[in-house]
């Protein structure tokens, strides 16, 4: 094997922008599912999102982007961050709801056990 066999593939600028657009699409799906309280579909969308992030991490580092591509990437990242913030807020709200439900169920169980004793 020559030296080339050890070189890691590098994405073209257009591929990088396309990958960020795919991330934005997955993120938009995740946000929609969070807004609809469809947590199972949110997780499914998140799996695809994470795969794309991992692919980007492996191949984007040495990519050469034009100034226009850099601007596109920055705009996509800004939108991704906004969507991520809303998803996190909705997940935090959901966690609080679940904590309240678990607490209520625990109290009910204690009361039921007290009456059964």
mmCIF file of C-alpha atoms in Angstrom:
data_model
loop_
_atom_site.group_PDB
_atom_site.id
_atom_site.type_symbol
_atom_site.label_atom_id
_atom_site.label_comp_id
_atom_site.label_asym_id
_atom_site.label_seq_id
_atom_site.Cartn_x
_atom_site.Cartn_y
_atom_site.Cartn_z
ATOM 1 C CA UNK A 1 0.000 0.000 0.000
ATOM 2 C CA UNK A 2 1.218 3.437 -0.857
ATOM 3 C CA UNK A 3 0.990 6.645 1.135
ATOM 4 C CA UNK A 4 -2.350 7.479 -0.487
ATOM 5 C CA UNK A 5 -4.020 4.527 1.251
ATOM 6 C CA UNK A 6 -3.621 6.310 4.571
ATOM 7 C CA UNK A 7 -5.007 9.655 3.478
ATOM 8 C CA UNK A 8 -8.436 10.418 4.816
ATOM 9 C CA UNK A 9 -11.035 11.487 2.229
ATOM 10 C CA UNK A 10 -11.779 15.202 2.193
ATOM 11 C CA UNK A 11 -15.167 16.647 1.330
ATOM 12 C CA UNK A 12 -15.575 19.224 -1.391
ATOM 13 C CA UNK A 13 -17.083 22.549 -0.364
ATOM 14 C CA UNK A 14 -20.368 21.703 -2.065
ATOM 15 C CA UNK A 15 -20.500 18.410 -0.151
ATOM 16 C CA UNK A 16 -19.949 20.241 3.147
ATOM 17 C CA UNK A 17 -22.792 22.673 2.454
ATOM 18 C CA UNK A 18 -25.023 19.793 1.345
ATOM 19 C CA UNK A 19 -24.214 17.918 4.573
ATOM 20 C CA UNK A 20 -25.157 20.954 6.669
ATOM 21 C CA UNK A 21 -28.395 21.241 4.716
ATOM 22 C CA UNK A 22 -29.126 17.590 5.552
ATOM 23 C CA UNK A 23 -28.397 18.355 9.202
ATOM 24 C CA UNK A 24 -30.814 21.255 9.035
ATOM 25 C CA UNK A 25 -33.453 18.971 7.542
ATOM 26 C CA UNK A 26 -32.973 16.396 10.310
ATOM 27 C CA UNK A 27 -33.026 19.173 12.904
ATOM 28 C CA UNK A 28 -36.264 20.575 11.456
ATOM 29 C CA UNK A 29 -37.796 17.086 11.677
ATOM 30 C CA UNK A 30 -36.653 16.793 15.273
ATOM 31 C CA UNK A 31 -38.157 20.181 16.107
ATOM 32 C CA UNK A 32 -41.453 19.240 14.483
ATOM 33 C CA UNK A 33 -41.569 16.017 16.495
ATOM 34 C CA UNK A 34 -40.732 17.903 19.705
ATOM 35 C CA UNK A 35 -43.483 20.422 19.020
ATOM 36 C CA UNK A 36 -45.908 17.528 18.467
ATOM 37 C CA UNK A 37 -44.701 15.709 21.614
ATOM 38 C CA UNK A 38 -43.757 12.729 19.441
ATOM 39 C CA UNK A 39 -40.674 11.682 21.381
ATOM 40 C CA UNK A 40 -40.197 8.346 19.602
ATOM 41 C CA UNK A 41 -39.970 9.997 16.200
ATOM 42 C CA UNK A 42 -37.718 12.678 17.680
ATOM 43 C CA UNK A 43 -35.263 9.988 18.739
ATOM 44 C CA UNK A 44 -35.425 8.332 15.304
ATOM 45 C CA UNK A 45 -34.647 11.663 13.627
ATOM 46 C CA UNK A 46 -31.863 12.292 16.106
ATOM 47 C CA UNK A 47 -30.175 9.021 15.113
ATOM 48 C CA UNK A 48 -29.972 10.191 11.492
ATOM 49 C CA UNK A 49 -28.761 13.604 12.668
ATOM 50 C CA UNK A 50 -25.960 12.078 14.748
ATOM 51 C CA UNK A 51 -24.857 9.876 11.837
ATOM 52 C CA UNK A 52 -24.537 12.945 9.628
ATOM 53 C CA UNK A 53 -22.614 14.818 12.329
ATOM 54 C CA UNK A 54 -20.202 11.884 12.645
ATOM 55 C CA UNK A 55 -19.714 11.790 8.881
ATOM 56 C CA UNK A 56 -18.978 15.508 8.858
ATOM 57 C CA UNK A 57 -16.483 15.150 11.700
ATOM 58 C CA UNK A 58 -14.574 12.511 9.766
ATOM 59 C CA UNK A 59 -14.387 14.306 6.431
ATOM 60 C CA UNK A 60 -14.973 18.047 6.787
ATOM 61 C CA UNK A 61 -11.887 19.181 8.671
ATOM 62 C CA UNK A 62 -9.629 19.726 5.661
ATOM 63 C CA UNK A 63 -12.321 20.822 3.219
ATOM 64 C CA UNK A 64 -11.701 24.042 1.339
ATOM 65 C CA UNK A 65 -14.776 26.261 1.221
ATOM 66 C CA UNK A 66 -15.232 29.336 -0.900
ATOM 67 C CA UNK A 67 -16.288 32.521 0.847
ATOM 68 C CA UNK A 68 -19.853 31.965 -0.358
ATOM 69 C CA UNK A 69 -19.829 28.387 0.973
ATOM 70 C CA UNK A 70 -18.468 29.619 4.303
ATOM 71 C CA UNK A 71 -21.335 32.126 4.516
ATOM 72 C CA UNK A 72 -23.851 29.402 3.680
ATOM 73 C CA UNK A 73 -22.361 27.163 6.359
ATOM 74 C CA UNK A 74 -22.514 29.951 8.955
ATOM 75 C CA UNK A 75 -26.173 30.662 8.138
ATOM 76 C CA UNK A 76 -27.014 26.965 8.373
ATOM 77 C CA UNK A 77 -25.160 26.684 11.688
ATOM 78 C CA UNK A 78 -27.025 29.698 13.094
ATOM 79 C CA UNK A 79 -30.360 28.100 12.190
ATOM 80 C CA UNK A 80 -29.239 24.749 13.594
ATOM 81 C CA UNK A 81 -28.366 26.420 16.886
ATOM 82 C CA UNK A 82 -31.754 28.152 17.066
ATOM 83 C CA UNK A 83 -33.571 24.897 16.402
ATOM 84 C CA UNK A 84 -31.377 23.045 18.880
ATOM 85 C CA UNK A 85 -32.212 25.611 21.570
ATOM 86 C CA UNK A 86 -35.954 25.162 21.077
ATOM 87 C CA UNK A 87 -35.626 21.364 21.041
ATOM 88 C CA UNK A 88 -33.657 21.491 24.299
ATOM 89 C CA UNK A 89 -36.269 23.766 25.894
ATOM 90 C CA UNK A 90 -39.057 21.387 24.885
ATOM 91 C CA UNK A 91 -37.097 18.394 26.182
ATOM 92 C CA UNK A 92 -36.554 20.182 29.485
ATOM 93 C CA UNK A 93 -40.289 20.860 29.719
ATOM 94 C CA UNK A 94 -41.010 17.210 28.945
ATOM 95 C CA UNK A 95 -38.552 16.058 31.596
ATOM 96 C CA UNK A 96 -40.302 18.291 34.148
ATOM 97 C CA UNK A 97 -43.672 16.824 33.179
ATOM 98 C CA UNK A 98 -42.328 13.293 33.563
ATOM 99 C CA UNK A 99 -40.785 14.128 36.940
ATOM 100 C CA UNK A 100 -44.164 15.446 38.145
ATOM 101 C CA UNK A 101 -45.931 12.341 36.872
ATOM 102 C CA UNK A 102 -43.408 10.051 38.567
ATOM 103 C CA UNK A 103 -43.678 11.994 41.796
ATOM 104 C CA UNK A 104 -47.476 11.805 41.735
ATOM 105 C CA UNK A 105 -47.348 8.076 40.992
ATOM 106 C CA UNK A 106 -44.889 7.542 43.831
ATOM 107 C CA UNK A 107 -47.110 9.451 46.275
ATOM 108 C CA UNK A 108 -50.155 7.482 45.136
ATOM 109 C CA UNK A 109 -48.283 4.202 45.624
ATOM 110 C CA UNK A 110 -47.275 5.251 49.143
ATOM 111 C CA UNK A 111 -50.868 6.172 50.005
ATOM 112 C CA UNK A 112 -52.169 2.909 48.508
ATOM 113 C CA UNK A 113 -49.565 0.925 50.473
ATOM 114 C CA UNK A 114 -50.496 2.779 53.689
ATOM 115 C CA UNK A 115 -54.145 1.817 53.235
ATOM 116 C CA UNK A 116 -53.280 -1.783 52.454
ATOM 117 C CA UNK A 117 -51.101 -2.165 55.537
#
